[in-house]
mmCIF file of C-alpha atoms and ligand atoms in Angstrom:
data_model
loop_
_atom_site.group_PDB
_atom_site.id
_atom_site.type_symbol
_atom_site.label_atom_id
_atom_site.label_comp_id
_atom_site.label_asym_id
_atom_site.label_seq_id
_atom_site.Cartn_x
_atom_site.Cartn_y
_atom_site.Cartn_z
ATOM 1 C CA MET A 123 0.000 0.000 0.000
ATOM 2 C CA THR A 124 1.443 3.377 -0.941
ATOM 3 C CA PRO A 125 1.762 5.916 1.910
ATOM 4 C CA THR A 126 -0.209 8.293 -0.333
ATOM 5 C CA ALA A 127 -3.334 6.165 0.169
ATOM 6 C CA PHE A 128 -4.283 7.871 3.409
ATOM 7 C CA TYR A 129 -7.518 9.446 4.683
ATOM 8 C CA PRO A 130 -7.149 11.834 7.635
ATOM 9 C CA PRO A 131 -9.122 10.972 10.782
ATOM 10 C CA ASP A 132 -10.153 14.636 11.219
ATOM 11 C CA LEU A 133 -12.079 14.527 7.926
ATOM 12 C CA GLU A 134 -13.708 11.277 8.914
ATOM 13 C CA ALA A 135 -14.758 12.810 12.257
ATOM 14 C CA TRP A 136 -16.062 15.952 10.506
ATOM 15 C CA TRP A 137 -18.347 13.981 8.195
ATOM 16 C CA LEU A 138 -19.494 11.672 10.971
ATOM 17 C CA ALA A 139 -20.490 14.765 12.971
ATOM 18 C CA VAL A 140 -22.410 16.113 9.939
ATOM 19 C CA ALA A 141 -24.266 12.806 9.677
ATOM 20 C CA GLY A 142 -24.911 12.730 13.436
ATOM 21 C CA ARG A 143 -26.445 16.213 13.380
ATOM 22 C CA ARG A 144 -28.538 15.564 10.308
ATOM 23 C CA LEU A 145 -29.815 12.192 11.479
ATOM 24 C CA ARG A 146 -29.982 13.194 15.161
ATOM 25 C CA LEU A 147 -27.912 10.176 16.074
ATOM 26 C CA ARG A 148 -24.708 9.701 18.035
ATOM 27 C CA ASP A 149 -23.595 6.119 17.762
ATOM 28 C CA PRO A 150 -21.226 5.686 14.732
ATOM 29 C CA LYS A 151 -22.538 2.151 14.118
ATOM 30 C CA THR A 152 -26.180 3.264 14.038
ATOM 31 C CA ILE A 153 -25.280 6.206 11.787
ATOM 32 C CA ALA A 154 -23.494 3.860 9.379
ATOM 33 C CA GLN A 155 -26.481 1.515 9.300
ATOM 34 C CA ARG A 156 -28.785 4.420 8.432
ATOM 35 C CA LEU A 157 -26.477 5.555 5.623
ATOM 36 C CA ALA A 158 -25.918 2.181 3.971
ATOM 37 C CA GLU A 159 -28.929 2.014 1.679
ATOM 38 C CA THR A 160 -28.477 5.572 0.402
ATOM 39 C CA ALA A 161 -24.739 5.010 -0.079
ATOM 40 C CA GLY A 162 -25.569 1.953 -2.196
ATOM 41 C CA ARG A 163 -27.971 3.947 -4.342
ATOM 42 C CA LEU A 164 -25.414 6.723 -4.832
ATOM 43 C CA SER A 165 -22.719 4.191 -5.625
ATOM 44 C CA ASP A 166 -24.832 2.806 -8.467
ATOM 45 C CA ALA A 167 -25.704 6.278 -9.709
ATOM 46 C CA PHE A 168 -22.011 7.245 -9.917
ATOM 47 C CA THR A 169 -20.999 4.073 -11.715
ATOM 48 C CA VAL A 170 -23.103 1.228 -13.121
ATOM 49 C CA GLY A 171 -26.397 3.106 -13.240
ATOM 50 C CA ARG A 172 -25.053 6.325 -14.786
ATOM 51 C CA GLN A 173 -27.867 8.099 -16.553
ATOM 52 C CA ALA A 174 -28.606 11.516 -17.927
ATOM 53 C CA ASN A 175 -30.036 12.451 -14.518
ATOM 54 C CA PHE A 176 -27.236 11.572 -12.203
ATOM 55 C CA SER A 177 -28.403 11.158 -8.677
ATOM 56 C CA ASP A 178 -27.909 14.422 -6.807
ATOM 57 C CA CYS A 179 -25.524 13.758 -3.942
ATOM 58 C CA TYR A 180 -26.918 16.762 -2.072
ATOM 59 C CA ALA A 181 -30.649 16.093 -2.581
ATOM 60 C CA ASP A 182 -31.466 15.704 1.128
ATOM 61 C CA PRO A 183 -29.658 15.444 4.475
ATOM 62 C CA LEU A 184 -29.417 11.649 4.308
ATOM 63 C CA THR A 185 -27.852 11.716 0.829
ATOM 64 C CA VAL A 186 -25.366 14.422 1.830
ATOM 65 C CA ALA A 187 -24.362 12.360 4.862
ATOM 66 C CA ALA A 188 -24.033 9.194 2.764
ATOM 67 C CA TYR A 189 -21.901 11.017 0.188
ATOM 68 C CA GLY A 190 -19.638 12.589 2.793
ATOM 69 C CA ASN A 191 -19.104 9.445 4.818
ATOM 70 C CA TYR A 192 -18.836 6.923 1.990
ATOM 71 C CA PHE A 193 -17.688 8.696 -1.197
ATOM 72 C CA PHE A 194 -15.805 11.734 0.000
ATOM 73 C CA PRO A 195 -13.068 9.498 1.513
ATOM 74 C CA GLN A 196 -12.752 7.539 -1.724
ATOM 75 C CA THR A 197 -12.502 10.695 -3.834
ATOM 76 C CA TYR A 198 -9.966 12.126 -1.410
ATOM 77 C CA VAL A 199 -7.675 9.117 -1.643
ATOM 78 C CA ARG A 200 -8.058 8.688 -5.419
ATOM 79 C CA ALA A 201 -7.043 12.324 -5.888
ATOM 80 C CA ARG A 202 -4.087 11.886 -3.528
ATOM 81 C CA LEU A 203 -2.933 8.885 -5.531
ATOM 82 C CA ALA A 204 -3.167 10.764 -8.837
ATOM 83 C CA VAL A 205 -1.427 13.901 -7.572
ATOM 84 C CA GLY A 206 1.096 11.705 -5.740
ATOM 85 C CA GLU A 207 2.037 10.007 -8.999
ATOM 86 C CA LEU A 208 2.531 13.331 -10.758
ATOM 87 C CA ILE A 209 4.872 14.433 -7.987
ATOM 88 C CA ALA A 210 6.765 11.148 -7.569
ATOM 89 C CA ARG A 211 6.937 9.896 -11.138
ATOM 90 C CA CYS A 212 6.696 13.049 -13.244
ATOM 91 C CA GLY A 213 8.588 15.415 -10.960
ATOM 92 C CA TRP A 214 5.755 17.951 -10.732
ATOM 93 C CA SER A 215 6.176 20.642 -8.088
ATOM 94 C CA PRO A 216 4.231 23.763 -7.130
ATOM 95 C CA PRO A 217 5.468 27.116 -8.453
ATOM 96 C CA ALA A 218 8.032 28.910 -6.302
ATOM 97 C CA GLY A 219 7.388 32.326 -4.812
ATOM 98 C CA ARG A 220 3.609 32.504 -5.049
ATOM 99 C CA PRO A 221 0.580 30.491 -3.898
ATOM 100 C CA LEU A 222 -0.387 27.404 -5.865
ATOM 101 C CA ARG A 223 -3.628 28.081 -7.726
ATOM 102 C CA VAL A 224 -5.744 24.957 -7.587
ATOM 103 C CA THR A 225 -9.321 24.370 -8.735
ATOM 104 C CA ASP A 226 -11.708 21.466 -8.234
ATOM 105 C CA LEU A 227 -14.255 21.308 -11.079
ATOM 106 C CA GLY A 228 -17.571 19.804 -10.107
ATOM 107 C CA GLY A 229 -15.758 19.562 -6.825
ATOM 108 C CA GLY A 230 -18.804 19.146 -4.609
ATOM 109 C CA ALA A 231 -17.610 19.539 -1.045
ATOM 110 C CA GLY A 232 -14.016 19.748 -2.321
ATOM 111 C CA ALA A 233 -12.714 16.243 -1.620
ATOM 112 C CA ALA A 234 -10.217 16.194 -4.513
ATOM 113 C CA LEU A 235 -9.050 19.738 -3.846
ATOM 114 C CA ILE A 236 -8.561 19.176 -0.129
ATOM 115 C CA ALA A 237 -6.677 15.947 -0.899
ATOM 116 C CA ALA A 238 -4.360 17.738 -3.327
ATOM 117 C CA VAL A 239 -3.761 20.594 -0.883
ATOM 118 C CA ASP A 240 -3.030 18.200 2.007
ATOM 119 C CA LEU A 241 -0.601 16.125 -0.038
ATOM 120 C CA ILE A 242 1.199 19.083 -1.594
ATOM 121 C CA ALA A 243 1.516 20.767 1.819
ATOM 122 C CA GLU A 244 3.004 17.539 3.214
ATOM 123 C CA GLN A 245 5.561 17.308 0.425
ATOM 124 C CA PHE A 246 6.296 21.008 -0.146
ATOM 125 C CA SER A 247 5.865 22.492 3.291
ATOM 126 C CA GLN A 248 6.271 26.145 2.249
ATOM 127 C CA THR A 249 3.363 26.037 -0.208
ATOM 128 C CA GLN A 250 0.519 28.500 0.140
ATOM 129 C CA PHE A 251 -2.761 27.914 -1.656
ATOM 130 C CA ASP A 252 -5.233 29.900 -3.688
ATOM 131 C CA ALA A 253 -8.042 27.371 -4.029
ATOM 132 C CA ALA A 254 -11.401 27.374 -5.805
ATOM 133 C CA VAL A 255 -14.188 24.843 -6.091
ATOM 134 C CA ILE A 256 -16.545 25.234 -9.040
ATOM 135 C CA ASP A 257 -19.878 23.456 -8.799
ATOM 136 C CA ARG A 258 -23.483 24.077 -9.758
ATOM 137 C CA SER A 259 -24.814 22.845 -6.422
ATOM 138 C CA ALA A 260 -25.331 25.504 -3.742
ATOM 139 C CA VAL A 261 -25.528 22.799 -1.058
ATOM 140 C CA ALA A 262 -22.147 21.371 -2.097
ATOM 141 C CA LEU A 263 -20.508 24.780 -2.111
ATOM 142 C CA LYS A 264 -21.862 25.520 1.350
ATOM 143 C CA LEU A 265 -20.433 22.247 2.635
ATOM 144 C CA TYR A 266 -17.083 23.108 1.050
ATOM 145 C CA ARG A 267 -17.095 26.532 2.747
ATOM 146 C CA HIS A 268 -17.853 25.013 6.140
ATOM 147 C CA LEU A 269 -15.298 22.269 5.765
ATOM 148 C CA THR A 270 -12.457 24.565 4.713
ATOM 149 C CA ARG A 271 -13.385 27.085 7.406
ATOM 150 C CA ASP A 272 -13.116 24.323 10.021
ATOM 151 C CA ARG A 273 -9.754 23.143 8.633
ATOM 152 C CA ARG A 274 -8.306 26.508 7.659
ATOM 153 C CA LYS A 275 -5.624 26.523 10.337
ATOM 154 C CA ARG A 276 -3.937 23.578 8.642
ATOM 155 C CA HIS A 277 -2.687 25.413 5.567
ATOM 156 C CA LEU A 278 -2.170 28.939 4.316
ATOM 157 C CA PHE A 279 -5.325 28.964 2.327
ATOM 158 C CA LYS A 280 -7.268 31.427 0.250
ATOM 159 C CA SER A 281 -10.445 29.792 -0.900
ATOM 160 C CA ALA A 282 -13.391 30.501 -3.216
ATOM 161 C CA ALA A 283 -16.596 28.553 -3.757
ATOM 162 C CA VAL A 284 -17.827 29.383 -7.244
ATOM 163 C CA SER A 285 -21.300 28.607 -8.512
ATOM 164 C CA ALA A 286 -20.923 27.955 -12.252
ATOM 165 C CA ASP A 287 -21.344 25.427 -15.033
ATOM 166 C CA LEU A 288 -18.060 23.572 -15.308
ATOM 167 C CA ALA A 289 -18.776 22.856 -18.962
ATOM 168 C CA ALA A 290 -18.760 26.567 -19.853
ATOM 169 C CA PRO A 291 -15.368 27.983 -18.778
ATOM 170 C CA ALA A 292 -15.910 31.178 -20.775
ATOM 171 C CA ALA A 293 -18.751 32.118 -18.411
ATOM 172 C CA TRP A 294 -16.791 31.562 -15.183
ATOM 173 C CA PRO A 295 -16.018 34.544 -13.023
ATOM 174 C CA ASP A 296 -12.441 35.802 -13.317
ATOM 175 C CA LEU A 297 -9.872 33.555 -11.664
ATOM 176 C CA ALA A 298 -6.114 33.931 -12.086
ATOM 177 C CA PRO A 299 -4.700 31.188 -14.398
ATOM 178 C CA ARG A 300 -4.622 27.888 -12.547
ATOM 179 C CA ASP A 301 -1.604 25.662 -11.861
ATOM 180 C CA LEU A 302 -3.642 22.579 -11.077
ATOM 181 C CA VAL A 303 -7.226 21.728 -12.019
ATOM 182 C CA ILE A 304 -8.921 18.505 -10.945
ATOM 183 C CA ALA A 305 -12.242 17.222 -12.274
ATOM 184 C CA SER A 306 -13.204 14.189 -10.208
ATOM 185 C CA PHE A 307 -16.208 12.139 -11.330
ATOM 186 C CA SER A 308 -17.735 15.303 -12.734
ATOM 187 C CA LEU A 309 -16.704 15.647 -16.380
ATOM 188 C CA GLY A 310 -18.581 12.502 -17.440
ATOM 189 C CA GLU A 311 -21.642 13.856 -15.658
ATOM 190 C CA ALA A 312 -21.392 17.358 -17.140
ATOM 191 C CA PHE A 313 -20.874 16.007 -20.671
ATOM 192 C CA TYR A 314 -23.145 12.979 -20.467
ATOM 193 C CA GLY A 315 -24.528 12.115 -23.912
ATOM 194 C CA LYS A 316 -22.449 14.825 -25.609
ATOM 195 C CA PRO A 317 -20.035 13.962 -28.433
ATOM 196 C CA ALA A 318 -16.268 13.784 -27.932
ATOM 197 C CA ALA A 319 -15.982 16.970 -30.026
ATOM 198 C CA ALA A 320 -17.758 18.885 -27.232
ATOM 199 C CA VAL A 321 -15.172 17.699 -24.704
ATOM 200 C CA LEU A 322 -12.355 18.625 -27.115
ATOM 201 C CA ASP A 323 -13.793 22.136 -27.454
ATOM 202 C CA TRP A 324 -13.981 22.318 -23.679
ATOM 203 C CA LEU A 325 -10.355 21.192 -23.400
ATOM 204 C CA ALA A 326 -9.327 23.938 -25.819
ATOM 205 C CA ALA A 327 -11.153 26.510 -23.671
ATOM 206 C CA MET A 328 -9.591 25.034 -20.530
ATOM 207 C CA ARG A 329 -6.065 25.685 -21.817
ATOM 208 C CA GLU A 330 -6.845 29.384 -21.495
ATOM 209 C CA LYS A 331 -7.658 28.841 -17.826
ATOM 210 C CA LEU A 332 -4.304 27.263 -16.974
ATOM 211 C CA THR A 333 -0.792 28.630 -16.604
ATOM 212 C CA ALA A 334 1.955 27.771 -19.133
ATOM 213 C CA SER A 335 2.925 24.830 -16.904
ATOM 214 C CA GLY A 336 -0.591 23.976 -15.733
ATOM 215 C CA LEU A 337 -1.971 20.498 -15.149
ATOM 216 C CA LEU A 338 -5.485 19.157 -15.589
ATOM 217 C CA ILE A 339 -6.371 15.878 -13.907
ATOM 218 C CA ILE A 340 -9.573 14.100 -14.925
ATOM 219 C CA LEU A 341 -10.739 11.251 -12.701
ATOM 220 C CA GLU A 342 -13.590 9.003 -13.788
ATOM 221 C CA PRO A 343 -15.044 5.634 -12.755
ATOM 222 C CA ALA A 344 -13.119 2.492 -13.720
ATOM 223 C CA LEU A 345 -15.934 1.122 -15.873
ATOM 224 C CA LYS A 346 -15.002 -0.017 -19.393
ATOM 225 C CA GLU A 347 -17.349 2.599 -20.824
ATOM 226 C CA THR A 348 -15.869 5.527 -18.881
ATOM 227 C CA ALA A 349 -12.241 4.399 -19.143
ATOM 228 C CA GLU A 350 -12.495 3.896 -22.906
ATOM 229 C CA ARG A 351 -14.039 7.336 -23.275
ATOM 230 C CA LEU A 352 -10.885 8.748 -21.674
ATOM 231 C CA GLU A 353 -8.709 6.534 -23.903
ATOM 232 C CA ARG A 354 -10.470 7.857 -27.015
ATOM 233 C CA LEU A 355 -10.171 11.425 -25.769
ATOM 234 C CA ARG A 356 -6.463 10.876 -25.160
ATOM 235 C CA ASP A 357 -6.017 9.523 -28.714
ATOM 236 C CA LEU A 358 -7.818 12.544 -30.148
ATOM 237 C CA ILE A 359 -5.541 14.866 -28.156
ATOM 238 C CA VAL A 360 -2.391 13.089 -29.370
ATOM 239 C CA SER A 361 -3.509 12.945 -32.995
ATOM 240 C CA ALA A 362 -4.444 16.647 -32.945
ATOM 241 C CA GLY A 363 -0.697 17.495 -32.911
ATOM 242 C CA GLY A 364 0.377 21.139 -33.098
ATOM 243 C CA THR A 365 2.025 23.341 -30.533
ATOM 244 C CA SER A 366 -1.110 24.263 -28.632
ATOM 245 C CA ARG A 367 -2.168 20.742 -27.839
ATOM 246 C CA TRP A 368 -2.256 19.147 -24.430
ATOM 247 C CA HIS A 369 0.594 16.857 -23.364
ATOM 248 C CA LEU A 370 0.040 13.503 -21.688
ATOM 249 C CA TRP A 371 1.479 13.240 -18.192
ATOM 250 C CA ALA A 372 -0.383 10.169 -16.967
ATOM 251 C CA PRO A 373 -1.372 7.408 -17.078
ATOM 252 C CA CYS A 374 0.372 6.939 -20.438
ATOM 253 C CA LEU A 375 4.130 6.492 -20.720
ATOM 254 C CA HIS A 376 4.033 7.170 -24.465
ATOM 255 C CA GLU A 377 2.153 9.197 -27.062
ATOM 256 C CA LYS A 378 1.474 6.367 -29.538
ATOM 257 C CA PRO A 379 -2.171 5.361 -30.183
ATOM 258 C CA CYS A 380 -3.669 3.668 -27.102
ATOM 259 C CA PRO A 381 -2.899 -0.063 -27.538
ATOM 260 C CA LEU A 382 -5.694 -1.000 -25.140
ATOM 261 C CA LEU A 383 -8.371 0.501 -27.358
ATOM 262 C CA ALA A 384 -7.086 -1.635 -30.224
ATOM 263 C CA GLY A 385 -6.854 -4.794 -28.109
ATOM 264 C CA LYS A 386 -10.192 -4.502 -26.263
ATOM 265 C CA LYS A 387 -8.997 -7.019 -23.636
ATOM 266 C CA HIS A 388 -8.094 -4.495 -20.954
ATOM 267 C CA TRP A 389 -9.210 -0.975 -20.314
ATOM 268 C CA CYS A 390 -6.969 1.517 -18.621
ATOM 269 C CA HIS A 391 -7.778 1.889 -14.940
ATOM 270 C CA GLU A 392 -6.205 1.743 -11.523
ATOM 271 C CA VAL A 393 -6.942 -0.679 -8.703
ATOM 272 C CA ARG A 394 -5.289 0.395 -5.445
ATOM 273 C CA HIS A 395 -5.507 -0.886 -1.905
ATOM 274 C CA TRP A 396 -6.170 1.680 0.768
ATOM 275 C CA PRO A 397 -6.647 1.564 4.530
ATOM 276 C CA VAL A 398 -10.443 1.672 4.523
ATOM 277 C CA PRO A 399 -11.597 4.207 7.156
ATOM 278 C CA PRO A 400 -13.739 2.716 9.967
ATOM 279 C CA THR A 401 -16.897 4.601 8.893
ATOM 280 C CA VAL A 402 -16.630 3.387 5.294
ATOM 281 C CA ASN A 403 -16.138 -0.131 6.652
ATOM 282 C CA ARG A 404 -19.180 0.151 8.894
ATOM 283 C CA ILE A 405 -21.367 1.400 6.048
ATOM 284 C CA ASN A 406 -20.032 -1.366 3.902
ATOM 285 C CA ASP A 407 -20.904 -4.014 6.500
ATOM 286 C CA ARG A 408 -24.409 -3.762 5.073
ATOM 287 C CA LEU A 409 -23.551 -2.904 1.491
ATOM 288 C CA ARG A 410 -20.897 -5.559 0.940
ATOM 289 C CA ARG A 411 -19.248 -3.774 -1.967
ATOM 290 C CA SER A 412 -15.563 -4.210 -2.761
ATOM 291 C CA VAL A 413 -14.360 -1.085 -0.986
ATOM 292 C CA TRP A 414 -10.929 -2.526 -0.190
ATOM 293 C CA ASP A 415 -9.697 -1.547 -3.615
ATOM 294 C CA LEU A 416 -10.147 1.934 -4.996
ATOM 295 C CA LYS A 417 -10.886 1.732 -8.688
ATOM 296 C CA TYR A 418 -10.761 4.631 -11.092
ATOM 297 C CA SER A 419 -9.565 5.732 -14.491
ATOM 298 C CA PHE A 420 -7.721 8.983 -14.981
ATOM 299 C CA LEU A 421 -6.009 11.274 -17.416
ATOM 300 C CA ALA A 422 -3.480 13.948 -16.469
ATOM 301 C CA LEU A 423 -2.816 16.559 -19.134
ATOM 302 C CA GLY A 424 -0.255 19.320 -19.111
ATOM 303 C CA THR A 425 -0.051 22.538 -21.052
ATOM 304 C CA ALA A 426 3.698 21.685 -21.244
ATOM 305 C CA PRO A 427 5.308 18.246 -21.682
ATOM 306 C CA PRO A 428 6.291 16.261 -18.568
ATOM 307 C CA PRO A 429 9.951 16.214 -17.595
ATOM 308 C CA ALA A 430 11.857 13.183 -18.958
ATOM 309 C CA ALA A 431 11.281 10.010 -16.954
ATOM 310 C CA PRO A 432 14.286 9.018 -14.875
ATOM 311 C CA GLY A 433 15.711 5.511 -15.349
ATOM 312 C CA ALA A 434 14.490 4.707 -18.848
ATOM 313 C CA ALA A 435 14.654 6.375 -22.229
ATOM 314 C CA ASP A 436 11.538 7.330 -24.192
ATOM 315 C CA GLY A 437 10.062 4.310 -25.933
ATOM 316 C CA ASP A 438 11.817 1.861 -23.593
ATOM 317 C CA PRO A 439 9.722 -1.317 -23.119
ATOM 318 C CA ARG A 440 11.366 -1.862 -19.710
ATOM 319 C CA ARG A 441 9.161 0.901 -18.383
ATOM 320 C CA VAL A 442 5.593 -0.264 -17.918
ATOM 321 C CA ARG A 443 2.312 0.650 -16.279
ATOM 322 C CA LEU A 444 0.803 -2.542 -14.931
ATOM 323 C CA LEU A 445 -2.548 -3.764 -16.184
ATOM 324 C CA THR A 446 -2.527 -6.706 -13.804
ATOM 325 C CA PRO A 447 -0.899 -7.558 -10.508
ATOM 326 C CA ALA A 448 1.688 -10.368 -10.676
ATOM 327 C CA VAL A 449 -0.008 -13.739 -11.248
ATOM 328 C CA SER A 450 1.763 -16.976 -10.402
ATOM 329 C CA GLY A 451 1.846 -19.942 -12.812
ATOM 330 C CA HIS A 452 4.162 -22.823 -13.887
ATOM 331 C CA GLY A 453 7.276 -21.578 -12.128
ATOM 332 C CA ARG A 454 6.812 -18.069 -13.454
ATOM 333 C CA LEU A 455 5.305 -14.752 -12.428
ATOM 334 C CA LEU A 456 3.238 -13.130 -15.153
ATOM 335 C CA LEU A 457 2.465 -9.454 -15.558
ATOM 336 C CA SER A 458 0.721 -7.509 -18.261
ATOM 337 C CA GLY A 459 1.171 -3.816 -18.913
ATOM 338 C CA CYS A 460 1.183 -0.846 -21.214
ATOM 339 C CA ASN A 461 4.805 0.089 -21.825
ATOM 340 C CA ALA A 462 6.699 3.203 -22.837
ATOM 341 C CA ALA A 463 7.107 1.785 -26.355
ATOM 342 C CA GLY A 464 3.320 2.042 -26.739
ATOM 343 C CA GLU A 465 2.777 -1.732 -26.546
ATOM 344 C CA HIS A 466 0.282 -3.750 -24.584
ATOM 345 C CA ALA A 467 2.892 -6.285 -23.510
ATOM 346 C CA ASP A 468 3.236 -9.418 -21.380
ATOM 347 C CA TYR A 469 6.171 -9.904 -19.044
ATOM 348 C CA ASP A 470 7.260 -13.011 -17.237
ATOM 349 C CA LEU A 471 9.987 -13.838 -14.811
ATOM 350 C CA LEU A 472 11.248 -17.152 -13.552
ATOM 351 C CA LYS A 473 10.496 -17.703 -9.898
ATOM 352 C CA ARG A 474 13.714 -19.626 -9.352
ATOM 353 C CA ARG A 475 15.629 -16.432 -10.062
ATOM 354 C CA LEU A 476 13.778 -14.496 -7.384
ATOM 355 C CA ASP A 477 15.219 -13.913 -3.968
ATOM 356 C CA PRO A 478 12.571 -13.678 -1.221
ATOM 357 C CA LEU A 479 12.789 -9.883 -0.985
ATOM 358 C CA THR A 480 12.248 -9.343 -4.714
ATOM 359 C CA ALA A 481 9.444 -11.920 -4.715
ATOM 360 C CA LYS A 482 7.734 -9.884 -1.998
ATOM 361 C CA GLN A 483 8.214 -6.705 -4.013
ATOM 362 C CA PHE A 484 6.556 -8.289 -7.023
ATOM 363 C CA ALA A 485 3.708 -9.727 -4.968
ATOM 364 C CA ARG A 486 2.898 -6.233 -3.716
ATOM 365 C CA LEU A 487 2.668 -4.630 -7.169
ATOM 366 C CA GLN A 488 -0.780 -3.267 -7.938
ATOM 367 C CA ARG A 489 -2.644 -2.551 -11.112
ATOM 368 C CA GLY A 490 -1.736 0.921 -12.338
ATOM 369 C CA GLU A 491 1.712 1.062 -10.743
ATOM 370 C CA VAL A 492 4.587 2.079 -12.967
ATOM 371 C CA VAL A 493 7.724 -0.044 -12.795
ATOM 372 C CA THR A 494 10.998 -0.055 -14.697
ATOM 373 C CA PHE A 495 12.568 -3.488 -15.007
ATOM 374 C CA SER A 496 16.343 -3.269 -14.903
ATOM 375 C CA ALA A 497 16.752 -5.711 -17.843
ATOM 376 C CA ILE A 498 14.391 -7.592 -20.170
ATOM 377 C CA GLU A 499 14.808 -9.823 -23.214
ATOM 378 C CA GLN A 500 12.296 -10.322 -26.001
ATOM 379 C CA LEU A 501 10.568 -13.716 -26.133
ATOM 380 C CA GLY A 502 9.236 -15.406 -29.298
ATOM 381 C CA GLY A 503 5.885 -13.634 -29.608
ATOM 382 C CA SER A 504 5.497 -9.938 -30.265
ATOM 383 C CA CYS A 505 5.199 -7.790 -27.161
ATOM 384 C CA GLN A 506 6.367 -10.632 -24.925
ATOM 385 C CA TYR A 507 9.307 -10.122 -22.650
ATOM 386 C CA ARG A 508 11.188 -11.954 -19.931
ATOM 387 C CA CYS A 509 12.499 -9.892 -17.045
ATOM 388 C CA VAL A 510 16.089 -10.936 -16.434
ATOM 389 C CA GLY A 511 17.162 -8.033 -14.287
ATOM 390 C CA LEU A 512 14.830 -8.580 -11.448
ATOM 391 C CA THR A 513 14.593 -5.283 -9.666
ATOM 392 C CA PRO A 514 11.367 -3.463 -10.356
ATOM 393 C CA ILE A 515 12.106 0.223 -9.820
ATOM 394 C CA CYS A 516 8.890 1.980 -8.889
HETATM 395 C C1 SAM B 763 -20.461 12.568 -8.718
HETATM 396 S S1 SAM B 763 -20.300 14.146 -8.015
HETATM 397 C C2 SAM B 763 -18.557 14.207 -7.708
HETATM 398 C C3 SAM B 763 -18.201 15.141 -6.608
HETATM 399 C C4 SAM B 763 -16.712 15.178 -6.274
HETATM 400 N N1 SAM B 763 -15.961 15.794 -7.342
HETATM 401 C C5 SAM B 763 -16.194 13.788 -6.006
HETATM 402 O O1 SAM B 763 -15.440 13.240 -6.837
HETATM 403 O O2 SAM B 763 -16.526 13.220 -4.954
HETATM 404 C C6 SAM B 763 -20.440 15.202 -9.434
HETATM 405 C C7 SAM B 763 -20.295 16.661 -9.077
HETATM 406 O O3 SAM B 763 -20.246 17.422 -10.279
HETATM 407 C C8 SAM B 763 -21.124 18.523 -10.169
HETATM 408 N N2 SAM B 763 -21.550 18.863 -11.550
HETATM 409 C C9 SAM B 763 -22.049 18.037 -12.486
HETATM 410 N N3 SAM B 763 -22.272 18.692 -13.632
HETATM 411 C C10 SAM B 763 -21.888 19.970 -13.419
HETATM 412 C C11 SAM B 763 -21.855 21.140 -14.225
HETATM 413 N N4 SAM B 763 -22.271 21.107 -15.489
HETATM 414 N N5 SAM B 763 -21.379 22.279 -13.684
HETATM 415 C C12 SAM B 763 -20.952 22.314 -12.386
HETATM 416 N N6 SAM B 763 -20.981 21.243 -11.584
HETATM 417 C C13 SAM B 763 -21.419 20.088 -12.087
HETATM 418 C C14 SAM B 763 -22.259 18.020 -9.289
HETATM 419 O O4 SAM B 763 -22.973 19.073 -8.668
HETATM 420 C C15 SAM B 763 -21.462 17.187 -8.299
HETATM 421 O O5 SAM B 763 -20.977 17.980 -7.230
#
């Protein structure tokens, strides 16, 4: 489990208190039981049951409490993981000498924004923040205001809650160009049923809203439908070419056409373990969903290209984003991934060559992690490799 996958107890307590007040209950177990059914309904609305009329997470006090106690933590940790990768793998850092301008689009109560701010403050302790949440829901914006007011002492924080349509950036009130924009589980909702061209137009308008080194992170559910929509969008961005196009920072390690779209066997998404907070666990006691893994697809785009990856040259098939964890079979460990050469490739390694420490390292690898094998050799089939240098460098 990566240290990034962390949900702060103070946020858990804050949302539990919101639920307690709204439901006039005190006991955490009873609160969780009351929230379970609504959390299940919301869960379906956000993922499998996505429809033109997405369920409103702020429709009534029970729904707000279910969102805050069940989904807010998941959004928070997903956003931490995505921002964490951009820092650790891509070398992103906040600008020096002025506050980081960060915006959460369709941010609701600001889970993704607060996660990004917390993580960046942990890793770059001098950072100050100029934050904005944009959402169409007045209830969500009010929750965001209350939550940031209650946590303000934690970070140097200027904060705005903006009521606007995220799909129409030209109509937003004036905000200084942003360094980091996150749209978590909101873009698919705002553009539901609209053609890819509409999202491309939006992306073009969004470039004007970012600084010359700005980043846009889009998080969406891990469903095949939603992940492939991001894959197609990513291919359209790459094929558009030109100097004013977006650059891919993550998840892709290359700018060739998405090999997963061609193959149809896998779709690009992350599956990450996290320490499930007690309240999520209690709610899930009734729901029995697979909350132990956080699943999501994402796309991180930069107005400038990412810095060169350390440890492997561009197009190097040793560098790979995993599409599976390591699976054991016939004296070998098998992994599948999307590599920096733009291939959907299979990797194996012989167990007899593994020392116990390396075996443990491999066993811990999760879908979506990026590793660089120190040495590989090509096997008979195309896109099939054997790892002979056995150190995965994460
Ligand atoms: C599924 S919720 C996600 C909330 C939060 N970002 C998260 O990941 O937990 C979708 C959010 O997008 C907002 N939203 C959807 N369409 C929007 C639009 N066109 N303009 C502004 N906000 C929008 C909703 O009000 C809601 O807060």
